[in-house]
PDB file of C-alpha atoms in Angstrom:
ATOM      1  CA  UNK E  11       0.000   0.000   0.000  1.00 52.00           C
ATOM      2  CA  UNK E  12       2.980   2.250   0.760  1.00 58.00           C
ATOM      3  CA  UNK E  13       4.542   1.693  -2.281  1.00 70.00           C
ATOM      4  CA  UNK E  14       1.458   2.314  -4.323  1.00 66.00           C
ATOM      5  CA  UNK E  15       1.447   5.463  -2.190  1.00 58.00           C
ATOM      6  CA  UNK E  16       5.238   6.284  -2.777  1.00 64.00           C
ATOM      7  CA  UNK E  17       4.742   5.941  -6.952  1.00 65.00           C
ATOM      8  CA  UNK E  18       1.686   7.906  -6.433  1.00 59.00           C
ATOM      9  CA  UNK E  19       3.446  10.807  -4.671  1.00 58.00           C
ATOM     10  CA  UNK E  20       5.875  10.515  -7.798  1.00 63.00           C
ATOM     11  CA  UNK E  21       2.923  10.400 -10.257  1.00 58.00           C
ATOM     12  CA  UNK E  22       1.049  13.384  -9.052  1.00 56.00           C
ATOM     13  CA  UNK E  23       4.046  15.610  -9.133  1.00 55.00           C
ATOM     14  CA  UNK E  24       4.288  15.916  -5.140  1.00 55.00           C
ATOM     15  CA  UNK E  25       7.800  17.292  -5.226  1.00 62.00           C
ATOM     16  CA  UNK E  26       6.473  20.658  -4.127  1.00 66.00           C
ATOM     17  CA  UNK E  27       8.212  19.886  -0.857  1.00 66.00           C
ATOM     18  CA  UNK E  28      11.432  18.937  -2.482  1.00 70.00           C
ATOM     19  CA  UNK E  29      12.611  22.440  -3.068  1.00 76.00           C
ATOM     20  CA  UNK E  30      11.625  23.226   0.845  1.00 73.00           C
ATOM     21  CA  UNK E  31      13.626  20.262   2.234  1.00 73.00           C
ATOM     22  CA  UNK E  32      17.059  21.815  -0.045  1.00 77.00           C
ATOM     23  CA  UNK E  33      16.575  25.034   1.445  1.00 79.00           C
ATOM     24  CA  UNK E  34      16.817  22.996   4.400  1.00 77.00           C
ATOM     25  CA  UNK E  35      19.465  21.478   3.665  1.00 80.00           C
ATOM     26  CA  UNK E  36      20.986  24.544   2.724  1.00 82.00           C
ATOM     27  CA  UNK E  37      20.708  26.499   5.763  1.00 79.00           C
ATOM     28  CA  UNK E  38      21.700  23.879   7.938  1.00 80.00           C
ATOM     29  CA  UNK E  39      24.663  23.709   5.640  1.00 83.00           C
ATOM     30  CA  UNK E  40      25.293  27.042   5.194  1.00 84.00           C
ATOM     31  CA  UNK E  41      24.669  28.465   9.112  1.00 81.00           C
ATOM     32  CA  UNK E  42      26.648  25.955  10.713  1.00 83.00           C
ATOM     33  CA  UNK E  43      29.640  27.311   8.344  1.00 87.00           C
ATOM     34  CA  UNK E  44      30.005  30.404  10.832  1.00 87.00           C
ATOM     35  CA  UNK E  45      31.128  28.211  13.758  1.00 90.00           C
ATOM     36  CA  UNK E  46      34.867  27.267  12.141  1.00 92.00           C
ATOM     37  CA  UNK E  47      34.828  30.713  11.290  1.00 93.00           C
ATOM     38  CA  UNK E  48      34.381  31.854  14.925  1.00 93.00           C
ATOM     39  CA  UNK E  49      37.263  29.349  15.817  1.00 92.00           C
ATOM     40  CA  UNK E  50      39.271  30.605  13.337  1.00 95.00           C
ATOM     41  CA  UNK E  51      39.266  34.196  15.179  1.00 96.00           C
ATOM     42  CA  UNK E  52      38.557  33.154  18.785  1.00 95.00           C
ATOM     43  CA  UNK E  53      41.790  33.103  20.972  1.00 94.00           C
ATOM     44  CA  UNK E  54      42.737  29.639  20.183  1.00 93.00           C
ATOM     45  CA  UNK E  55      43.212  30.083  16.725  1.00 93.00           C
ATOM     46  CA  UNK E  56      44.581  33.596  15.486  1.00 96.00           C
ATOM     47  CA  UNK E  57      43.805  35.189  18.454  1.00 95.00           C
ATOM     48  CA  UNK E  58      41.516  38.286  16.810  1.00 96.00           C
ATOM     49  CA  UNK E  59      38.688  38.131  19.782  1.00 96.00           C
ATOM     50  CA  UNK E  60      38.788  37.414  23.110  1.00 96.00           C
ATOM     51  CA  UNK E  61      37.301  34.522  24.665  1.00 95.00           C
ATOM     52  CA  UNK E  62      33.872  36.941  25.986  1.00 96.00           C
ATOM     53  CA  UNK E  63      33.374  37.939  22.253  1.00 96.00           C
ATOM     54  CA  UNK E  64      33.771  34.193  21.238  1.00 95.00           C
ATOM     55  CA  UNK E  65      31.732  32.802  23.992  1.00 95.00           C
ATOM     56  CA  UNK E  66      28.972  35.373  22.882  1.00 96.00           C
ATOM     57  CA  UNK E  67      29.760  34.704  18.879  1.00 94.00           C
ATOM     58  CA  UNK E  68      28.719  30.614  19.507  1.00 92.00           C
ATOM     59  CA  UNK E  69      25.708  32.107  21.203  1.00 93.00           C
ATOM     60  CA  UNK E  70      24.427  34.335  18.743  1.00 92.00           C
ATOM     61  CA  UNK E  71      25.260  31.800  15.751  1.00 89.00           C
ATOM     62  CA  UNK E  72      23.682  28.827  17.715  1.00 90.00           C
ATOM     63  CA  UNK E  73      20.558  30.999  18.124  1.00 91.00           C
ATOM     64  CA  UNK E  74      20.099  31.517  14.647  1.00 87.00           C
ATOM     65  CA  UNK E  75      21.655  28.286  13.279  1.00 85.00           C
ATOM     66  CA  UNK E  76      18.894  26.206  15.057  1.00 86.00           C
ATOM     67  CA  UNK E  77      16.143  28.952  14.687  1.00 88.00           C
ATOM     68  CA  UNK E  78      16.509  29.030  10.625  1.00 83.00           C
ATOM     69  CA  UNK E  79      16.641  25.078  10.653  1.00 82.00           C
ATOM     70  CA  UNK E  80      13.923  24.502  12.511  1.00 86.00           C
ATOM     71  CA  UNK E  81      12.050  26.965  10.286  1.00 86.00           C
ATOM     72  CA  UNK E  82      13.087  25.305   7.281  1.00 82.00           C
ATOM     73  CA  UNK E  83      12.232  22.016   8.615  1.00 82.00           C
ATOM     74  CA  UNK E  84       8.901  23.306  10.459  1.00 86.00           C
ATOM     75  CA  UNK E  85       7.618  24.898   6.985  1.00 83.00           C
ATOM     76  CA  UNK E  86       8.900  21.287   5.047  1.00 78.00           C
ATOM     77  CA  UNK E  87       6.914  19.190   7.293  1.00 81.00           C
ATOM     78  CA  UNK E  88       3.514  21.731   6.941  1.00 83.00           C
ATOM     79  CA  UNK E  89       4.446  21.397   2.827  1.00 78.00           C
ATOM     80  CA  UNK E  90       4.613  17.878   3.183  1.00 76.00           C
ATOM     81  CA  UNK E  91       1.938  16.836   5.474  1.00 78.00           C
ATOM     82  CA  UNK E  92      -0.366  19.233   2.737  1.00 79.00           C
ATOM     83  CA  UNK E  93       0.611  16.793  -0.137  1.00 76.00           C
ATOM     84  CA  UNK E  94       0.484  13.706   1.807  1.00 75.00           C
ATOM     85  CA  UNK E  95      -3.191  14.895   2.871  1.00 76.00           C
ATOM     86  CA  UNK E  96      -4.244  15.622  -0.685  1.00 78.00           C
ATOM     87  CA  UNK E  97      -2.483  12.610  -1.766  1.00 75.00           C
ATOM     88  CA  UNK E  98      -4.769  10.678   0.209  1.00 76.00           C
ATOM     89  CA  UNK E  99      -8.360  12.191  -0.365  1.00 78.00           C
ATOM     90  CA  UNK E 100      -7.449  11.131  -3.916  1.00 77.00           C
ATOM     91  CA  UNK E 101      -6.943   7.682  -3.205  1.00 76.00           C
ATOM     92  CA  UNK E 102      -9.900   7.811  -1.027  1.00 78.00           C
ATOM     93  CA  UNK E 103      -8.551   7.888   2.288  1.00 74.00           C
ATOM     94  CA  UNK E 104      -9.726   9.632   5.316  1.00 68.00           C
ATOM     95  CA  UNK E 105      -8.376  11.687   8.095  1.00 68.00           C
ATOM     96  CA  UNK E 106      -7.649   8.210   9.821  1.00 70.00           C
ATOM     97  CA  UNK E 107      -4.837   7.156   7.245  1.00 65.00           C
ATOM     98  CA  UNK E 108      -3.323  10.368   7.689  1.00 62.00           C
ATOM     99  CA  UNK E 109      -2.802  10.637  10.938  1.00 67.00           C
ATOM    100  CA  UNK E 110      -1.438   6.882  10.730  1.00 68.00           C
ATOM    101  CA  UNK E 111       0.957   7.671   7.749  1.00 59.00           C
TER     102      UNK E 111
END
């Protein structure tokens, strides 16, 4: 049934969410680039901050590193759960399956 529901998804063009989950993929990629950076310039490496301006560097890049990603994720799941739900009401399938799948 999963399969049939797979080739479906494949059928009906559902890769709506595809370009959601790269952008995903791309800030997670992308965001987590700054923390080498940081460690580059922190004390440790060529000594261009001080350890406060480091410490508060990892916090302001964690902040936003997992805020963005868990945008991009939240908004690829609502995306996906859309498709997945019209996917079903064509094959006939209530609220029921959803919530299963």
């Amino acid at each position: 049934q999963y399969e049939r529901l797979a080739q479906l998804a494949q059928d009906t063009g559902a890769s709506h969410s595809l370009p959601v989950l790269k952008f995903a993929v791309f800030t997670f990629s992308m965001l987590w680039v700054i923390f080498p950076l940081v460690w580059v310039v922190c004390p440790r490496g060529l000594n261009l901050i001080d350890d406060s301006a480091t410490e508060v560097a990892h916090c302001v890049c964690d902040i936003i590193a997992k805020s963005c990603y868990g945008w991009a994720l939240a908004r690829f799941r609502k995306v996906y759960d859309a498709e997945l739900y019209e996917l079903l009401e064509r094959l006939g399938h209530g609220e029921e399956e959803f919530e299963r799948v």
